[in-house]
Structures are given as C-alpha cells and as structure tokens.
Coordinates of N, CA and C and ligand atoms in Angstrom, one line a residue:
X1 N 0.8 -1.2 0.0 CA 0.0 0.0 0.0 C 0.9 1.2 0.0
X2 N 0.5 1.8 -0.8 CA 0.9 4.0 -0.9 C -0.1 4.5 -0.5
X3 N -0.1 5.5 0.3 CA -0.5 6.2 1.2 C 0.2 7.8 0.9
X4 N 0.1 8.7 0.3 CA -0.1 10.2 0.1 C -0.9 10.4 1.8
X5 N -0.2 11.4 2.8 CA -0.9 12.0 3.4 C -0.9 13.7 3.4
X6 N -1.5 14.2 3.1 CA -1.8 15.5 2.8 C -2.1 16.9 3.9
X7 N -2.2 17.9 4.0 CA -2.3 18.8 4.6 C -1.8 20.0 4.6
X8 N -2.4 21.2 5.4 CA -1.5 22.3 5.6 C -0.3 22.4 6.8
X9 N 0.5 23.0 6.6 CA 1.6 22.5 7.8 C 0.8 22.7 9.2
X10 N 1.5 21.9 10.2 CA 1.0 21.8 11.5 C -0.3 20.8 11.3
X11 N -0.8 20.0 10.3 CA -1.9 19.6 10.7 C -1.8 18.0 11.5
X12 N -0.5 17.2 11.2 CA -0.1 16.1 12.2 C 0.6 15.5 11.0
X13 N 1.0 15.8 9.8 CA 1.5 14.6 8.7 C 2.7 13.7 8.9
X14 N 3.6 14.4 9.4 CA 4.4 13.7 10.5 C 3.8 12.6 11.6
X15 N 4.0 13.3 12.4 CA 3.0 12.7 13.8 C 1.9 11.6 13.1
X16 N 0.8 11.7 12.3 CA 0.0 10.4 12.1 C 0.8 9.4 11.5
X17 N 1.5 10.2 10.0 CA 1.9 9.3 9.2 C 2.7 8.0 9.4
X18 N 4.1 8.4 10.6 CA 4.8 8.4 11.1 C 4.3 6.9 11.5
X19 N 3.0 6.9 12.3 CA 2.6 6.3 12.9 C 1.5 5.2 11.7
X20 N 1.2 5.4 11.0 CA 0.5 5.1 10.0 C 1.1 3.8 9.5
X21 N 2.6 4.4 9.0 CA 3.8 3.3 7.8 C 4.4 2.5 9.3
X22 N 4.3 2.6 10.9 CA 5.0 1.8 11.6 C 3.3 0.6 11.6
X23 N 2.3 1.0 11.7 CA 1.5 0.3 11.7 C 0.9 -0.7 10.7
X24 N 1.7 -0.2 9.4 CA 1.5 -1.0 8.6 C 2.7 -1.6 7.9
X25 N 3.6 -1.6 8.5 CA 5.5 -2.2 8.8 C 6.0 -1.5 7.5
X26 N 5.7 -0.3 6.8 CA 6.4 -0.2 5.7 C 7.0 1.5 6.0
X27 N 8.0 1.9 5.3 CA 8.6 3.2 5.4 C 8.0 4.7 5.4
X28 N 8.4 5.9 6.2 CA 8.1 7.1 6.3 C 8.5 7.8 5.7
X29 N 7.9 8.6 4.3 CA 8.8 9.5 3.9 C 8.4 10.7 4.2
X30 N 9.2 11.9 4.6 CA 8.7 13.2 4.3 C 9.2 13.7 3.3
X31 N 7.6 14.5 2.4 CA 8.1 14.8 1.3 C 9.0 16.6 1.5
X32 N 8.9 16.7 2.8 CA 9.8 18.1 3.0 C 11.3 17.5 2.8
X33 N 11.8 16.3 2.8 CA 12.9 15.4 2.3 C 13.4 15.7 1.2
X34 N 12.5 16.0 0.2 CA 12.9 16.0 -1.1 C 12.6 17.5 -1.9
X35 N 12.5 18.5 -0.7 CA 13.0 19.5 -1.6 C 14.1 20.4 -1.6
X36 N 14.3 20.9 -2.9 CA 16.0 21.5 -3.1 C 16.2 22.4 -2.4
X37 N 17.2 22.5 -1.8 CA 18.0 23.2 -0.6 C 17.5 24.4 -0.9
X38 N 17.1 25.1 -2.1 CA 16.8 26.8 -2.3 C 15.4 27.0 -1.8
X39 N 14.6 26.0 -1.9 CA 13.1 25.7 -1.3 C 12.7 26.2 0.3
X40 N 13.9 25.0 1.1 CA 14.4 25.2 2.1 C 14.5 26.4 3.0
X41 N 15.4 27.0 2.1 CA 15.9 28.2 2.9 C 14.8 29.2 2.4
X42 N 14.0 29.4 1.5 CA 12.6 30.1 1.2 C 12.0 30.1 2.8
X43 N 11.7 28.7 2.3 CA 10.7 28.8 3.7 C 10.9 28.8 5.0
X44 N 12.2 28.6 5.6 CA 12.6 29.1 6.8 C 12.6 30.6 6.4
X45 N 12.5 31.4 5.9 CA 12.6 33.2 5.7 C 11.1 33.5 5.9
X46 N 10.2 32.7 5.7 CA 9.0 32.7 5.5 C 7.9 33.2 4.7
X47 N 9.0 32.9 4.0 CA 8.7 32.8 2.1 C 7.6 31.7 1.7
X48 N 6.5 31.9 1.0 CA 5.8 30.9 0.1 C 6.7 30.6 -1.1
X49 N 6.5 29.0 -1.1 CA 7.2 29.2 -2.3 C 6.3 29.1 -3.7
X50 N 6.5 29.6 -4.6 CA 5.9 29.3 -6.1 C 6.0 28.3 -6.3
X51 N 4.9 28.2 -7.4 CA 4.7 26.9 -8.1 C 6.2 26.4 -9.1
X52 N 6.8 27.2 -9.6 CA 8.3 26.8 -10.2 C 8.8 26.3 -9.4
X53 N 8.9 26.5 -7.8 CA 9.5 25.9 -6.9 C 8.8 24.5 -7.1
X54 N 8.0 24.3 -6.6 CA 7.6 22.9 -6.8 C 7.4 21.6 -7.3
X55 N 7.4 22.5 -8.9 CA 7.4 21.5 -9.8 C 8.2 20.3 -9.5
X56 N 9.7 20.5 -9.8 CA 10.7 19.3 -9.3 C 10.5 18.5 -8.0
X57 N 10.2 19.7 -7.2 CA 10.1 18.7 -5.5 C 8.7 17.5 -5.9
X58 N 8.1 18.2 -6.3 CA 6.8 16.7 -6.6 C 7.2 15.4 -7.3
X59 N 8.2 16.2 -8.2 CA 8.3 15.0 -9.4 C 9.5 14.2 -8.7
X60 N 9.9 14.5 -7.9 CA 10.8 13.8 -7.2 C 10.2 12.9 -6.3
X61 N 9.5 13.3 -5.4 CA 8.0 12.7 -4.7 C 7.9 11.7 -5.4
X62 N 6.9 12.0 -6.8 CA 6.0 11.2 -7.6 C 7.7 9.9 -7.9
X63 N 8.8 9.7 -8.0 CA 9.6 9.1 -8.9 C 9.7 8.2 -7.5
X64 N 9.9 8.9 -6.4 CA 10.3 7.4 -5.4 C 8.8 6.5 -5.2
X65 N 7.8 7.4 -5.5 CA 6.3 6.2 -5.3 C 6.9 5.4 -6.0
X66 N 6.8 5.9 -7.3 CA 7.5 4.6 -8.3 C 8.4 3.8 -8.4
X67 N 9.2 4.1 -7.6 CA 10.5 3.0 -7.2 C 9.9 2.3 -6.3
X68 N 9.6 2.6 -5.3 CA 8.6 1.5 -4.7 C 7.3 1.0 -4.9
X69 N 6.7 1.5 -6.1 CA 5.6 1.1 -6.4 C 6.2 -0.2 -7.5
X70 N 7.3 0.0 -8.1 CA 8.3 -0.8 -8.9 C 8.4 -1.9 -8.2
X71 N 8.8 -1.9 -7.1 CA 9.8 -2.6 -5.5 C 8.5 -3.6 -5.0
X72 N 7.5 -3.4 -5.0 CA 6.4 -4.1 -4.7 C 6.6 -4.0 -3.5
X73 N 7.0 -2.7 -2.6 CA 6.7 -2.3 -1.3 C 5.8 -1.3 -1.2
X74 N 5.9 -0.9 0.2 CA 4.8 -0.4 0.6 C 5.7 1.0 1.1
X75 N 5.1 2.5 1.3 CA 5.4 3.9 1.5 C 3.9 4.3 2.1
X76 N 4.3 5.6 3.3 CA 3.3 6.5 3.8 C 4.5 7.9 3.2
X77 N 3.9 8.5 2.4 CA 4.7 9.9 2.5 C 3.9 11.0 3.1
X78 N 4.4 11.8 3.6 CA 3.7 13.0 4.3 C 4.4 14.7 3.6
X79 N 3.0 14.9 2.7 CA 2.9 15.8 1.7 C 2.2 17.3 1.8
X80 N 2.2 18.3 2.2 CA 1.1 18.9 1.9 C 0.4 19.0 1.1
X81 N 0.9 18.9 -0.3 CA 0.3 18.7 -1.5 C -1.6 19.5 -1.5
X82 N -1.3 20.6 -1.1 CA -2.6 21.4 -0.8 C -3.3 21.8 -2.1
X83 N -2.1 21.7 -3.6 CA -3.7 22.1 -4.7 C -3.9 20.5 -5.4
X84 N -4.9 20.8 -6.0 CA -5.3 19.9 -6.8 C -4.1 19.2 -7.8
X85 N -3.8 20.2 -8.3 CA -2.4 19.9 -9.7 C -1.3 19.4 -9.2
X86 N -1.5 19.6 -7.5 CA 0.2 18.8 -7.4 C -0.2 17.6 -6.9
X87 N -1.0 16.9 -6.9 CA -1.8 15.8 -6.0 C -1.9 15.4 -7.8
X88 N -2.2 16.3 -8.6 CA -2.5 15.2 -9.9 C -0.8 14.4 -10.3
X89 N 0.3 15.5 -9.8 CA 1.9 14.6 -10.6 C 2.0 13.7 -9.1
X90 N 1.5 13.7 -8.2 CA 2.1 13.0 -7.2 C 0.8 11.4 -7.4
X91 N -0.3 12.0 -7.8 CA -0.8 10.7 -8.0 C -1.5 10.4 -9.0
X92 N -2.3 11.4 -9.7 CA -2.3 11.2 -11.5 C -3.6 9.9 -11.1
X93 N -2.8 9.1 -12.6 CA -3.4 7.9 -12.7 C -2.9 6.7 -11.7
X94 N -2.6 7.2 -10.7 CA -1.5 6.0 -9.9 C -2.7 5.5 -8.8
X95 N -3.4 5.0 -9.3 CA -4.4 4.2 -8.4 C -4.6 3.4 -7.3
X96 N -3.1 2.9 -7.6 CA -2.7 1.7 -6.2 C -2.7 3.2 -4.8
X97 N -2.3 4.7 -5.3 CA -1.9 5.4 -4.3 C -3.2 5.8 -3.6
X98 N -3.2 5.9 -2.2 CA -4.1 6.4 -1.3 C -4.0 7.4 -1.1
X99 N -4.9 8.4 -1.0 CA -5.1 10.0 -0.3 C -5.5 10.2 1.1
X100 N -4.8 10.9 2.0 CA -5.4 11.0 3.6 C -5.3 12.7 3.5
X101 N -6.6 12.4 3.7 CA -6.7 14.2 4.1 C -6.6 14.5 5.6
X102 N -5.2 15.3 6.2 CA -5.7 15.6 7.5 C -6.6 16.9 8.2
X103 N -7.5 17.1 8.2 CA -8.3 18.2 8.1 C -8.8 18.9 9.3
X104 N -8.3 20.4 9.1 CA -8.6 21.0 10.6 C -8.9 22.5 10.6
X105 N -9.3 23.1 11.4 CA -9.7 24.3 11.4 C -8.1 25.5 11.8
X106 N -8.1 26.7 11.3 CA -7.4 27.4 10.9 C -6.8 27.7 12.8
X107 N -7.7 27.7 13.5 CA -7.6 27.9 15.1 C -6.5 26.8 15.8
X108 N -6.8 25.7 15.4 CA -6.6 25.0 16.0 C -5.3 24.3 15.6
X109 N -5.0 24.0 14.2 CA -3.9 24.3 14.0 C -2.3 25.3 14.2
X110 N -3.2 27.0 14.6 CA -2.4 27.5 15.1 C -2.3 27.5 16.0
X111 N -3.0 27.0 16.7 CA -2.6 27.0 18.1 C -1.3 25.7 18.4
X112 N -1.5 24.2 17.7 CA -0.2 23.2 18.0 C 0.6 24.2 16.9
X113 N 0.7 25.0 16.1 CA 2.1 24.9 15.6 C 3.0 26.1 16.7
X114 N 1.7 26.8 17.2 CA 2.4 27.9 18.5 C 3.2 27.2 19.0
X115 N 3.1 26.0 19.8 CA 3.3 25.2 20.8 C 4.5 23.9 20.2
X116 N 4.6 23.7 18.6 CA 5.8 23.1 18.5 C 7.3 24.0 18.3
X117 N 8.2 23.8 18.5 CA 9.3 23.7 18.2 C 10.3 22.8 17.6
X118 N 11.2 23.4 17.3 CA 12.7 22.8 16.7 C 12.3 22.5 15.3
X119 N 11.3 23.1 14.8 CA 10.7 22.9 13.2 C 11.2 24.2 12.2
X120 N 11.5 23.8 10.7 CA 11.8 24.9 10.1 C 10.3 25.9 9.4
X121 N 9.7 25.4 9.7 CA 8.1 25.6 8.9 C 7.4 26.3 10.3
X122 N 8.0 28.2 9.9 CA 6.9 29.4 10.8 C 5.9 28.9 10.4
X123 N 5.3 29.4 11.9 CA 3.5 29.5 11.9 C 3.0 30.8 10.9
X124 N 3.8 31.5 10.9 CA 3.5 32.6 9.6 C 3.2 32.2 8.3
X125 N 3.6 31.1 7.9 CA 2.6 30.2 6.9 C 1.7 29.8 7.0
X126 N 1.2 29.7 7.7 CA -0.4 29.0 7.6 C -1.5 30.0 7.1
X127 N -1.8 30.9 7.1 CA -2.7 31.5 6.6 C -2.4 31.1 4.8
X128 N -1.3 31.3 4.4 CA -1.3 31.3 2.6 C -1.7 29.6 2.4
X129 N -1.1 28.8 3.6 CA -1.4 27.8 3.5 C -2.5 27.4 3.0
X130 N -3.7 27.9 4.2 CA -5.2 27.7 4.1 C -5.6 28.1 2.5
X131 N -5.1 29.7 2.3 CA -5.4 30.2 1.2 C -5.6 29.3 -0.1
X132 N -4.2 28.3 0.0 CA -4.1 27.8 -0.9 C -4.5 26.2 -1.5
X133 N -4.9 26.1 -0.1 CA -5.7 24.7 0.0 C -6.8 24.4 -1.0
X134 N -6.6 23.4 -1.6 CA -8.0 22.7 -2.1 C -8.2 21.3 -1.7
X135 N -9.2 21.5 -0.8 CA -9.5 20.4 -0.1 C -10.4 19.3 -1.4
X136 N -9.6 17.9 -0.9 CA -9.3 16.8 -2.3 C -11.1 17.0 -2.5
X137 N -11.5 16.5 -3.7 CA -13.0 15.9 -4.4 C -13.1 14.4 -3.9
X138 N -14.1 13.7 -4.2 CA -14.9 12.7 -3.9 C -13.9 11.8 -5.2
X139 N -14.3 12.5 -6.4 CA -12.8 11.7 -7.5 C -11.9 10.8 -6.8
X140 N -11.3 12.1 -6.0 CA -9.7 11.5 -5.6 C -9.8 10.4 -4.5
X141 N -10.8 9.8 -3.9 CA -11.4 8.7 -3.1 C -10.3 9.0 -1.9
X142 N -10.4 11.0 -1.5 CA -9.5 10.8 -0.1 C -10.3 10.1 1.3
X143 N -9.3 9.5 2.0 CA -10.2 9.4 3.1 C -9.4 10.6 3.9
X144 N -10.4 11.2 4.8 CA -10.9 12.4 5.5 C -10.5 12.5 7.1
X145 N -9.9 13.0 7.4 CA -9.4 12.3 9.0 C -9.5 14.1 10.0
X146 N -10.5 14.0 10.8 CA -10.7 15.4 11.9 C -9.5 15.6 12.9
X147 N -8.5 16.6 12.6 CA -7.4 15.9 13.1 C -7.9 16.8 14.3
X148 N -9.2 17.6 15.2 CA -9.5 17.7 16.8 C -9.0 16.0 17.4
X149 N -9.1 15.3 17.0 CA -8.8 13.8 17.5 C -7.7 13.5 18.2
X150 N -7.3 13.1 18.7 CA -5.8 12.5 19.6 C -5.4 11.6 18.0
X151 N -3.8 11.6 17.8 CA -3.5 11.2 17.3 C -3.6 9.3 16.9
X152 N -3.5 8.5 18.1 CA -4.1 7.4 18.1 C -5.2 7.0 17.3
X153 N -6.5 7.8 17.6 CA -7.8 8.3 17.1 C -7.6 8.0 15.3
X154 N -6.6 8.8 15.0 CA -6.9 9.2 13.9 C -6.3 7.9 13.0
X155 N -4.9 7.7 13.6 CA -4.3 6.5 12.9 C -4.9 5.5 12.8
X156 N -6.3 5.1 14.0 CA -7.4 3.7 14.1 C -8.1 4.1 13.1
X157 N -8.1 5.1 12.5 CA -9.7 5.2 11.8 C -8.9 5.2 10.2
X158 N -7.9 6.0 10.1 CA -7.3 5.8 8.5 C -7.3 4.3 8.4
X159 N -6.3 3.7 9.6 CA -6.4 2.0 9.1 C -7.4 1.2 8.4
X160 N -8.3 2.1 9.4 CA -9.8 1.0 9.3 C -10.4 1.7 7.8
X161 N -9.9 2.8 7.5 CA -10.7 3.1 6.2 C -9.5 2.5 5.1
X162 N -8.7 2.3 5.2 CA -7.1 1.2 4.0 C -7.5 0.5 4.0
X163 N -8.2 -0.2 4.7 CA -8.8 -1.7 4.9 C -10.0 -2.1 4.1
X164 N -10.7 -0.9 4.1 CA -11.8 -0.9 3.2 C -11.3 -0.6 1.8
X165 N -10.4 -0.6 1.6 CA -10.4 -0.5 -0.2 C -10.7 0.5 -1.0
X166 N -11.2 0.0 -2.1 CA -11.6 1.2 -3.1 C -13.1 1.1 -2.8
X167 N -13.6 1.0 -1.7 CA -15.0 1.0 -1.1 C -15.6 2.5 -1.2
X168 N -14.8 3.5 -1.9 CA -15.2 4.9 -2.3 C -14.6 5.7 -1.3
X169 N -15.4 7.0 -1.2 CA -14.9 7.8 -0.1 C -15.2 7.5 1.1
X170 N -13.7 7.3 2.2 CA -14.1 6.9 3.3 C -14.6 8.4 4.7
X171 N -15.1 8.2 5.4 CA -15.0 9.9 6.4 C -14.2 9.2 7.8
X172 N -13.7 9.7 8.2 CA -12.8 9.1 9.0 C -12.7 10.5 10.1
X173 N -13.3 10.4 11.5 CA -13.0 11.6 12.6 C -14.0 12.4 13.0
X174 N -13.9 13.4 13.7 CA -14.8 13.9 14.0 C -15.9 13.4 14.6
X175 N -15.6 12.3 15.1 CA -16.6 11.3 16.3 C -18.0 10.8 15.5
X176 N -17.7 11.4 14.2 CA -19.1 11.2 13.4 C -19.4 9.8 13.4
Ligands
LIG1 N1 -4.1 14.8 16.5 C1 -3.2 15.5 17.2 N2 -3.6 15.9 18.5 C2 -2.7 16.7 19.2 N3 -1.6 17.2 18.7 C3 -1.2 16.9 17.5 C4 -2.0 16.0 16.7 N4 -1.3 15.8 15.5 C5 -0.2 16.6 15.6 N5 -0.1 17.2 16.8 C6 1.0 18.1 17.2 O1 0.9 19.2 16.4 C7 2.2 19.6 15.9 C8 2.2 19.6 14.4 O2 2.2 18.2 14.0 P1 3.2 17.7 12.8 O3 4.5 18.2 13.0 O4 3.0 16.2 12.8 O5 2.5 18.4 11.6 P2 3.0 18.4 10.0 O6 1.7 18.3 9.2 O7 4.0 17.3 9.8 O8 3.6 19.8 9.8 P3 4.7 20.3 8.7 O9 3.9 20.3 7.4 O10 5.1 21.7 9.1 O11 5.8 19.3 8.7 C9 3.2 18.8 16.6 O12 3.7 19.4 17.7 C10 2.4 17.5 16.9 O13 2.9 16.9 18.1
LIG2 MG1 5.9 17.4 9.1

C-alpha cells in the first residue's frame, strides 16, 4: 500500500503518518525530504514558495512512489500537497496510491504549531497555506481524517478506512 498523506503545515503529517507506515511495517517518507536546498531556505525566511518551486520537488516525490511502487513495497509519505495539480503529478493515474486528508480548522492548527518547536516551517505560513488549500473531491477517493482527535484516534480510523479498499470515499473523525 501508498499512502499520500496530505495537509496544511501543522496539521499532524508527520505525527499520524509516522505512525500510520509503523503500523503498517512499511517506510516514512517526508516529502519536505525531497525539496531542493533553495526551497528550504525560502521557507525558513517565510517565504511561500511558487509553483516553479515545486514542480521538481513533486516529481521527485511522484519518482520514489514509483521506485517502490516498482519494488512491490509499501510507503506512507507526508505531503502537503494542498492544490489539486500537485496531488494530480504526485498521484495522477497512480491508483494503487491512497489519499489521507488531514483536516482542521485554521484555530486550532495555530494553536499546535504555536506550541511546536525545533521545526523549520513558521507559523506565519499558515494563513497562505489555508489560502491555498484545495480540499481533495470525492474523485480523488480521499479518506478524510478530523485531526481535533488525539493522534491514536486518527491512525485507528485511516487503518480502518485502508482496509476498506476502493469501497469509495471513506469519512474518517470527528466522532461522526
Ligand atoms: N491529533 C493531534 N492531536 C494533538 N496534537 C497533535 C496532533 N497531530 C499533531 N499534533 C502536534 O501538532 C504539531 C504539528 O504536527 P506535525 O509536526 O506532525 O504536523 P505536520 O503536518 O507534519 O507539519 P509540517 O507540514 O510543518 O511538517 C506537533 O507538535 C504534533 O505533536
Ligand atoms: Mg511534518
């Protein structure tokens, strides 16, 4: 299984994912891993970066799914992948890949990224973040995860919606 986990920064893609690829014995990537050092240093300045920026950092993304999509193993990467078009190079026609949307309110988010440290990613990004969000369609068969939930919470319920397959869109949180 591939697993795309998605969001705006601070919303737990680390933290679930992390937890996600140990639960399902296969590897963690962050896709903040694979962008080029000039990206980097953008966004510690607290710079948005452009879409020029990105292009490559996706397609580098999208090439290791495929080395292990090749590899007949299994990956959780943790992406923000907040528009539509970069969720299309990172997953396109790539069907075996899963979408996890981690989804949260602008409040509450700022409030854990107040409270983390030792991270290169200011809380001064999140508003362009939101801005820029397009939260996935019904198409992209994300499953949907309320990240108010304790982290545990959230990782039981993605499982349980991997489990269900291409059973459509799953809703995952929010106690619903
Ligand atoms: N469900 C949760 N409940 C409570 N705290 C959480 C939850 N998920 C994450 N956190 C905390 O919120 C902060 C942000 O989480 P995390 O670093 O995993 O986000 P991220 O999406 O990986 O952010 P970035 O895109 O900046 O890497 C961390 O301090 C983490 O411990
Ligand atoms: Mg992270």
């Amino acid at each position: 299984v591939i697993v795309v986990i998605m969001g705006v920064t601070g919303c737990g893609k680390t933290t679930v994912g992390a937890q996600v690829a140990a639960r399902l014995g296969v590897g963690f990537a962050e896709g903040d891993r694979f962008h080029p050092p000039a990206n980097v240093t953008k966004m510690s300045r607290g710079e948005p970066l452009a879409d020029a920026d990105r292009w490559p950092w996706l397609a580098e993304i999208a090439a290791e799914i495929d080395r292990v999509h090749t590899a007949g193993a299994g990956l959780v990467v943790g992406c923000s992948a907040l528009k539509r078009g970069y969720r299309d190079v990172l997953i396109g026609p790539r069907r075996a890949v899963r979408l996890v949307y981690l989804k949260g309110t602008p409040e509450l988010i700022a409030a854990r990224l107040a409270a983390r440290h030792g991270h290169f990613m200011p809380a001064s990004l999140l508003p362009s973040q939101f801005a820029a969000l397009e939260e996935p369609g019904p198409d992209e068969r994300p499953i949907v995860a309320d990240v108010s939930a304790p982290p545990e919470q959230i990782v039981d319920r993605v499982l349980a919606a991997l489990a269900c397959g291409a059973a459509g869109q799953q809703r995952s949180g929010g106690g619903a």
